[in-house]
RNA sequence: GGGCCCUUCGUCUAUCGGUUAGGACACCAGAUUUUCAUUCUGGGAAGAGCGGUUCGACUCCGCUAGGGCCUGCCA
């Protein structure tokens, strides 16, 4: 037995891999769904195949246009975009019905006239007896002309077993008697999910069905439908769900579950891709890697079987690494947006100062929201004022000292971090004190109490005029 | 109730019958230090339990426990 099959049952001819992400548009794009989409994308790319998107909106009642848009937006933001136009399942209802008729003609489906009450009673009996439900209509044909409402059910085999060769779980065996005859067509003529997936996956040429763990049981019944139609059964890979930090199903109380929320919290899409790829999958000791590496290394067969928990601390760490590597202009643009959303006044000069500060402060930011916090000091307009802590530090002695520093800095030849660093040290030495006597107060005067980088960095980001101006404001008797 | 899946440090993972069970995040201690942060060094931390197979099990099998999924004319 192959413990870890890396490819599906052999078929004739060369096969290009086709994967697909098939969400139902009943809400926002969930983080778990996003990862499923990512895995599908990575696997397709890895195999040189194609990645498709299908919106599973057979249930028109519960599907909304807003949810469809949320899925598009989420995938787009994450950078997980399909290789072809998305397929809307509801548009294929005719084809689905056509296949059901084929099944009927082949004797692999039957019309079931059970009323909801009868069904309910049968369900209770079946549960009590510990078996799958069975319709009396399975072996009975209605009188010709019987126009009562009815559903069409799949006629599953009563003997034997069906084995799902799952790429991540290994072979999973189901006894056919345990599998109930699922509804193919509802009484209103609408196709159901289990039928629609099979037909659409087949028609779209999907070779690898990579989806959530919760579909593992369906895989057996779907396999039966493929077989009844004489269609090749695709390879299945059921990946575990993502849980919250406490191991319970991910929910609102864990902070977020929609990818749009992660975007709003200041996570970079490339960081999310990296983190998500590492959740439930690993490649040796590699933690940080490029999309190209992920594609080169990824294989569904290596996906971990157990559910993983979302770890905010690690996500933050990964995001921080990507922020450090990110382009400064891009980061500045994002930081500016954060400030705009927070209602912070942004002047032309303030924006310039912020842009100058980004490369200096970005290493300490774990999220773009934090990058906002760290750049706030640049946007303050004079006089910026001083916080209480700084005010206490501004004794007569310190004020006088800072004023001497101000004069000295005004004449500094070189306004760059290393030069300013040296200047500050030299000044402290000439004053006969340690930098600790000057630094905190100077920082307070320059930043107005907001977080700021090291002094040389702060001075550089602010620029000479602004720095000296802020210092003068703070030292002036009225200020 | 029935069927199915899962179980290595707190978390994410490596290991594929023979390792001092490795790495990362987090945590703790120390160093550096002009706040926070960064950086550097060091540290503690794991195979759910019980049986079996084997010369040898984290790795294979079984049972138990715990967690999860499905059991819809939802997807």
XYZ file of C-alpha atoms (C1' of nucleotides) in Angstrom:
554
model
C 0.000 0.000 0.000
C 1.243 3.402 -0.877
C 1.302 5.351 2.330
C 1.495 8.636 0.565
C 0.337 8.503 -2.986
C 1.690 11.455 -4.854
C -0.436 11.070 -7.912
C -3.947 9.908 -8.697
C -4.833 6.616 -10.239
C -3.120 6.456 -13.612
C -5.184 7.456 -16.571
C -4.523 7.276 -20.220
C -2.742 10.091 -21.945
C -0.763 12.992 -20.611
C -2.632 14.870 -17.966
C -2.367 18.523 -17.157
C -3.278 19.252 -13.604
C -6.377 21.357 -13.093
C -7.363 22.458 -9.612
C -10.156 24.652 -8.462
C -11.377 26.636 -5.520
C -15.134 26.344 -5.145
C -16.532 28.535 -2.393
C -20.204 29.074 -1.734
C -21.029 32.774 -1.613
C -22.888 32.887 1.651
C -20.530 35.162 3.525
C -17.106 36.738 3.456
C -14.025 34.874 2.270
C -12.916 32.943 5.314
C -9.252 32.628 6.175
C -9.552 28.845 5.931
C -11.044 29.159 2.476
C -8.260 31.504 1.508
C -5.716 28.897 2.478
C -7.573 26.236 0.530
C -7.469 28.523 -2.490
C -3.747 29.108 -1.931
C -3.026 25.379 -1.784
C -4.972 24.850 -4.976
C -3.024 27.617 -6.653
C 0.336 26.362 -5.411
C -0.367 22.826 -6.463
C -1.510 23.826 -9.931
C 1.520 26.063 -10.434
C 3.827 23.405 -9.090
C 2.505 20.911 -11.588
C 2.438 23.412 -14.429
C -1.328 23.175 -14.540
C -4.242 25.534 -14.194
C -6.111 26.948 -11.241
C -9.818 27.691 -11.632
C -12.521 29.359 -9.594
C -16.122 28.277 -9.361
C -18.810 30.000 -7.350
C -21.076 27.379 -5.825
C -24.321 29.263 -5.850
C -26.789 26.470 -6.523
C -28.664 27.584 -3.446
C -29.998 30.853 -4.823
C -31.683 31.670 -1.555
C -28.504 31.906 0.416
C -26.139 33.290 -2.164
C -25.584 37.014 -2.337
C -23.890 39.285 -4.821
C -22.055 40.962 -1.970
C -20.582 37.634 -0.914
C -19.466 36.909 -4.458
C -17.748 40.263 -4.564
C -16.140 39.613 -1.179
C -14.665 36.409 -2.539
C -13.285 38.132 -5.621
C -11.894 40.991 -3.559
C -10.377 38.677 -0.989
C -8.652 36.450 -3.521
C -7.508 39.433 -5.459
C -6.014 41.066 -2.400
C -4.284 37.835 -1.413
C -2.880 37.500 -4.895
C -4.536 34.143 -5.470
C -6.242 34.717 -8.780
C -7.652 32.076 -11.104
C -6.317 31.369 -14.580
C -9.722 31.736 -16.202
C -13.010 33.511 -15.752
C -14.917 32.172 -12.768
C -17.722 29.725 -13.380
C -21.052 30.406 -11.709
C -22.592 27.108 -10.863
C -26.194 28.288 -11.057
C -25.779 29.049 -14.746
C -25.188 25.384 -15.392
C -28.454 24.066 -13.988
C -29.606 22.807 -17.394
C -26.504 20.722 -17.805
C -26.931 19.364 -14.291
C -30.494 18.304 -15.042
C -29.354 16.701 -18.253
C -26.888 14.551 -16.343
C -29.544 13.564 -13.844
C -31.692 12.363 -16.731
C -28.765 10.291 -17.936
C -28.482 8.733 -14.522
C -32.198 8.033 -14.543
C -31.906 6.404 -17.958
C -29.043 4.261 -16.743
C -31.085 3.113 -13.798
C -28.671 4.786 -11.407
C -31.199 7.250 -10.048
C -34.870 7.145 -9.107
C -37.813 9.394 -8.447
C -38.599 9.602 -4.762
C -42.143 10.647 -3.823
C -41.665 10.584 -0.069
C -43.354 13.501 1.618
C -41.408 15.605 4.074
C -43.272 13.910 6.889
C -42.411 10.460 5.620
C -38.825 11.501 5.147
C -38.690 12.840 8.665
C -40.067 9.603 10.051
C -37.590 7.553 8.039
C -34.743 9.742 9.224
C -35.687 9.083 12.817
C -35.981 5.360 12.270
C -32.671 5.218 10.471
C -30.946 7.108 13.226
C -32.431 4.909 15.893
C -31.328 1.826 14.004
C -27.942 3.307 13.288
C -28.163 3.095 9.520
C -28.353 5.394 6.508
C -31.804 6.483 5.372
C -33.456 4.602 2.564
C -36.457 5.483 0.463
C -39.177 2.985 -0.301
C -39.223 4.436 -3.803
C -35.807 3.075 -4.539
C -37.404 -0.090 -5.879
C -40.822 1.186 -6.737
C -41.981 2.961 -9.837
C -44.770 5.479 -9.724
C -47.914 5.044 -11.759
C -47.610 6.702 -15.144
C -48.944 10.207 -14.954
C -48.156 10.579 -11.282
C -47.527 14.296 -11.023
C -46.902 14.551 -7.319
C -43.858 16.588 -6.372
C -40.762 14.462 -5.943
C -37.011 14.555 -5.810
C -34.598 12.457 -7.782
C -32.138 10.474 -5.737
C -28.959 8.678 -6.657
C -29.299 4.898 -6.524
C -26.220 3.867 -4.663
C -24.903 0.321 -4.427
C -25.913 -1.666 -1.358
C -22.907 -3.924 -1.392
C -19.196 -3.474 -1.573
C -17.121 -0.561 -0.496
C -15.800 2.650 -1.941
C -12.313 3.794 -1.237
C -11.251 7.359 -1.572
C -7.572 7.581 -2.403
C -6.964 10.772 -0.548
C -3.669 12.498 -1.183
C -3.333 13.764 2.354
C -5.306 11.250 4.425
C -4.326 8.150 2.508
C -6.921 5.573 1.461
C -10.236 5.981 3.278
C -12.673 3.114 3.082
C -16.464 3.460 3.226
C -18.937 0.610 3.160
C -21.477 1.431 0.472
C -24.363 0.415 2.715
C -23.423 3.328 4.973
C -23.789 5.828 2.171
C -27.296 7.120 1.706
C -28.991 7.845 -1.590
C -28.390 11.530 -1.887
C -30.770 13.916 -3.559
C -29.641 14.919 -7.020
C -32.539 17.125 -8.035
C -34.803 18.949 -5.621
C -38.547 18.901 -6.010
C -38.376 22.335 -7.604
C -36.035 20.942 -10.231
C -32.926 22.620 -8.855
C -29.736 20.536 -8.745
C -28.031 19.929 -5.416
C -24.459 20.515 -4.435
C -23.272 16.928 -4.544
C -24.471 16.492 -8.096
C -23.337 19.895 -9.286
C -19.765 19.513 -8.025
C -19.339 16.259 -9.819
C -20.718 17.532 -13.098
C -18.847 20.808 -12.981
C -15.552 19.321 -11.888
C -15.854 16.836 -14.703
C -16.809 19.405 -17.310
C -14.096 21.791 -16.173
C -11.528 19.040 -16.448
C -10.602 19.215 -12.780
C -8.010 16.560 -12.017
C -7.313 17.339 -8.359
C -10.014 18.258 -5.915
C -8.279 20.020 -3.050
C -10.780 21.157 -0.461
C -11.626 21.279 3.216
C -11.653 18.282 5.452
C -15.380 18.625 5.946
C -15.939 17.202 2.480
C -14.138 13.927 3.028
C -17.384 12.030 3.590
C -18.881 13.508 0.440
C -15.944 12.287 -1.588
C -17.119 8.709 -1.336
C -20.608 9.480 -2.545
C -19.299 11.716 -5.265
C -16.964 8.942 -6.388
C -19.999 6.732 -6.836
C -21.625 9.321 -9.080
C -18.517 9.595 -11.240
C -18.466 5.836 -11.599
C -22.148 5.637 -12.451
C -21.471 8.091 -15.260
C -18.321 6.250 -16.386
C -16.331 9.390 -15.714
C -12.787 9.287 -14.345
C -12.669 10.011 -10.635
C -10.393 12.953 -9.831
C -7.712 12.782 -7.178
C -8.886 14.047 -3.827
C -6.933 15.931 -1.209
C -8.832 16.887 1.929
C -6.973 19.416 3.954
C -7.682 20.059 7.623
C -9.463 23.166 8.753
C -7.840 26.092 10.524
C -8.802 26.516 14.144
C -8.585 29.452 16.516
C -5.693 29.836 18.980
C -7.642 27.816 21.532
C -8.187 24.913 19.168
C -11.877 25.591 18.710
C -13.426 26.362 15.377
C -12.281 29.762 14.180
C -14.812 32.414 15.018
C -15.349 36.089 15.612
C -13.990 36.018 19.111
C -10.588 34.962 17.824
C -10.110 38.371 16.282
C -10.842 37.757 12.664
C -11.918 35.204 10.191
C -12.454 37.111 6.982
C -9.424 37.912 4.870
C -10.665 41.484 4.496
C -10.219 41.869 8.222
C -6.596 40.806 7.980
C -6.131 43.403 5.293
C -7.696 46.030 7.521
C -5.455 45.045 10.402
C -2.400 45.827 8.336
C -1.146 42.470 7.173
C 0.653 42.358 3.847
C -0.756 39.909 1.289
C 2.642 38.367 0.630
C 3.082 37.820 4.359
C -0.333 36.200 4.564
C 0.582 33.882 1.709
C 3.756 32.835 3.446
C 2.102 32.358 6.823
C -0.879 30.518 5.389
C 1.357 28.222 3.376
C 3.210 27.305 6.557
C -0.039 26.516 8.358
C -0.490 22.857 7.730
C 2.425 22.473 5.426
C 6.159 22.679 5.841
C 9.344 22.259 3.892
C 12.161 21.310 6.222
C 13.331 24.245 8.291
C 12.179 26.865 5.815
C 10.033 29.528 7.418
C 10.279 32.532 5.125
C 10.163 31.909 1.412
C 9.163 33.496 -1.861
C 6.137 32.590 -3.928
C 8.464 30.929 -6.416
C 9.955 28.751 -3.703
C 6.527 27.857 -2.387
C 5.512 26.788 -5.871
C 8.666 24.771 -6.353
C 8.338 23.035 -2.997
C 4.619 22.590 -2.494
C 2.916 19.251 -2.758
C -0.465 18.366 -1.299
C 0.971 15.030 -0.278
C 3.040 16.930 2.284
C 0.089 18.689 3.848
C -0.268 17.869 7.518
C -3.267 15.771 8.508
C -4.167 17.561 11.710
C -5.916 20.907 11.940
C -3.668 23.878 12.648
C -4.291 26.798 14.934
C -3.995 30.387 13.935
C -1.098 31.912 15.877
C -1.204 35.689 15.900
C 2.273 36.046 17.355
C 3.826 34.150 14.503
C 1.697 35.891 11.902
C 2.916 39.176 13.346
C 6.503 38.039 13.153
C 6.152 36.944 9.550
C 4.387 40.173 8.653
C 7.168 42.167 10.274
C 9.750 40.398 8.162
C 7.809 41.254 5.022
C 7.309 44.861 6.059
C 11.070 45.227 6.419
C 11.528 43.926 2.929
C 8.699 45.955 1.431
C 9.151 48.959 -0.821
C 9.251 52.243 1.098
C 6.913 54.149 -1.187
C 4.357 51.413 -0.965
C 4.628 51.350 2.823
C 4.378 55.122 2.998
C 1.221 55.005 0.927
C -0.289 52.454 3.273
C 0.755 54.376 6.369
C -0.760 57.536 4.931
C -4.009 55.706 4.374
C -4.001 54.536 7.991
C -3.627 58.120 9.142
C -6.321 59.358 6.803
C -8.668 56.692 8.129
C -7.828 57.799 11.635
C -8.610 61.370 10.795
C -5.073 62.665 11.221
C -4.349 65.946 9.468
C -1.793 65.402 6.715
C 0.005 68.410 5.285
C 2.336 68.401 2.334
C 5.373 68.814 4.507
C 4.031 66.246 6.934
C 3.742 63.705 4.157
C 7.311 64.414 3.120
C 8.497 63.848 6.673
C 6.529 60.610 6.876
C 8.096 59.357 3.679
C 11.516 60.120 5.063
C 10.696 58.282 8.275
C 9.365 55.072 6.768
C 12.727 53.446 5.980
C 13.905 54.394 9.442
C 10.979 53.076 11.468
C 9.696 50.192 9.398
C 11.830 47.530 10.995
C 9.904 47.848 14.208
C 6.441 47.555 12.699
C 4.620 44.262 12.814
C 1.588 45.575 10.991
C 0.766 48.562 8.844
C -1.383 49.820 11.690
C 1.758 49.870 13.815
C 3.628 51.572 11.022
C 0.982 54.235 11.414
C 1.710 54.538 15.124
C 5.422 54.754 14.441
C 5.092 57.513 11.858
C 2.587 59.658 13.706
C 5.350 61.919 15.081
C 6.185 63.073 11.556
C 2.696 64.361 10.864
C 2.430 66.604 13.889
C 2.451 70.282 13.092
C 4.286 72.903 15.088
C 4.123 73.569 17.839
C 3.858 69.874 18.627
C 3.834 70.394 22.369
C 5.425 68.097 24.880
C 3.931 65.313 26.929
C 3.975 65.308 30.699
C 6.893 62.967 30.952
C 9.033 65.231 28.808
C 7.882 68.342 30.590
C 9.247 66.923 33.815
C 12.580 66.294 32.181
C 12.857 69.898 31.004
C 14.572 71.406 33.983
C 16.377 74.730 33.670
C 19.629 72.867 33.277
C 18.313 70.596 30.582
C 16.658 73.445 28.707
C 19.895 75.337 28.621
C 21.745 72.281 27.475
C 19.268 71.507 24.746
C 19.475 75.077 23.581
C 23.236 74.755 23.225
C 22.616 71.559 21.291
C 20.115 73.374 19.088
C 22.669 75.977 18.178
C 25.243 73.371 17.512
C 22.947 71.316 15.344
C 22.049 74.380 13.349
C 25.608 74.429 12.184
C 25.981 70.734 11.591
C 27.583 70.192 8.241
C 26.087 66.805 7.536
C 22.429 65.959 8.341
C 22.634 62.203 8.037
C 22.211 59.488 10.654
C 25.871 58.615 11.171
C 26.942 62.260 11.252
C 24.165 63.206 13.641
C 24.953 60.225 15.802
C 28.548 61.362 16.067
C 27.442 64.930 16.648
C 25.236 63.930 19.550
C 27.933 61.884 21.178
C 30.456 64.620 20.775
C 28.031 67.093 22.262
C 27.321 64.898 25.265
C 31.013 64.561 25.831
C 31.598 68.280 25.615
C 28.851 68.732 28.187
C 30.458 66.168 30.378
C 27.319 64.036 30.652
C 26.074 60.778 29.257
C 23.607 60.674 26.402
C 21.048 59.481 28.879
C 20.925 63.027 30.252
C 19.987 64.435 26.901
C 18.315 61.785 24.809
C 14.919 61.315 26.459
C 14.222 65.032 26.723
C 15.370 65.714 23.180
C 13.239 62.914 21.887
C 10.230 64.266 23.708
C 10.702 67.721 22.253
C 11.025 66.344 18.748
C 8.224 63.805 18.831
C 5.751 65.488 21.094
C 5.532 62.281 23.038
C 4.633 60.018 20.150
C 6.780 56.946 19.502
C 9.887 57.852 17.536
C 12.995 56.037 16.342
C 16.476 56.640 17.711
C 17.531 60.274 17.870
C 19.633 60.375 14.754
C 16.787 58.719 12.892
C 14.230 61.100 14.286
C 16.313 64.132 13.348
C 16.868 62.761 9.880
C 13.216 62.002 9.270
C 12.141 65.423 10.482
C 14.819 67.307 8.590
C 16.927 70.146 9.912
C 14.404 72.954 9.808
C 11.573 71.017 11.370
C 13.836 69.509 14.032
C 15.294 72.836 15.087
C 11.899 74.460 14.934
C 10.297 71.860 17.171
C 13.185 72.115 19.573
C 12.953 75.889 19.697
C 9.198 75.659 20.290
C 9.677 73.344 23.210
C 12.389 75.464 24.760
C 10.696 78.794 24.353
C 9.214 80.128 27.621
C 5.731 80.214 26.197
C 5.932 76.862 24.483
C -26.829 6.856 17.912
C -23.921 5.662 13.274
C -19.827 6.568 9.761
C -15.243 8.966 8.938
C -10.839 11.971 10.191
C -7.102 13.655 13.678
C -3.362 13.450 18.192
C 5.457 15.462 18.396
C 7.658 21.490 22.824
C 2.418 26.755 24.678
C 1.857 27.365 18.908
C 3.454 26.089 13.612
C 6.365 22.175 12.051
C 10.985 18.391 10.888
C 11.681 13.252 11.633
C 9.205 8.289 7.455
C 12.068 1.622 12.335
C 18.087 2.879 14.978
C 18.749 11.064 16.113
C 21.532 13.906 22.448
C 13.779 14.106 18.752
C 15.879 19.421 14.844
C 14.012 24.467 13.422
C 10.692 28.754 13.842
C 7.291 31.882 16.774
C 6.315 32.784 21.780
C 8.475 32.693 26.676
C 12.628 33.314 30.437
C 17.769 35.120 31.583
C 21.963 37.981 30.172
C 24.638 41.604 26.798
C 24.116 46.173 23.932
C 21.173 50.750 24.731
C 19.099 57.830 23.893
C 12.131 55.452 25.323
C 9.786 51.483 22.662
C 11.788 48.518 19.189
C 15.964 46.276 16.914
C 20.397 43.247 17.456
C 23.428 39.404 19.925
C 24.206 35.251 23.475
C 22.224 31.575 26.516
C 17.993 28.678 28.597
C 13.618 25.846 29.735
C 10.042 23.266 26.661
C 7.259 17.546 23.129
C 6.070 12.023 20.820
C -2.136 11.544 24.781
C -2.470 6.614 27.609
C -2.145 1.283 27.403
C -0.976 -3.060 24.882
C 1.247 -5.577 20.650
C 4.816 -6.468 16.212
C 10.259 -5.972 16.127
C 17.011 -6.997 17.941
C 15.096 -1.888 18.087
C 9.535 2.128 17.882
C 7.499 9.111 17.649
C 7.547 6.269 13.240
C 3.770 -0.205 11.918
C -0.933 -2.638 14.276
C -4.922 -2.687 18.060
C -7.609 -0.644 22.101
C -8.779 3.578 25.245
C -9.114 8.765 25.937
C -9.587 13.552 23.905
C -10.714 16.806 19.632
C -13.150 17.445 14.808
C -16.254 16.485 10.420
C -20.541 14.266 8.202
C -25.198 12.109 9.092
C -30.233 18.317 4.863
C -34.816 18.862 -1.024
C -27.102 23.630 2.751
C -22.543 23.958 0.501
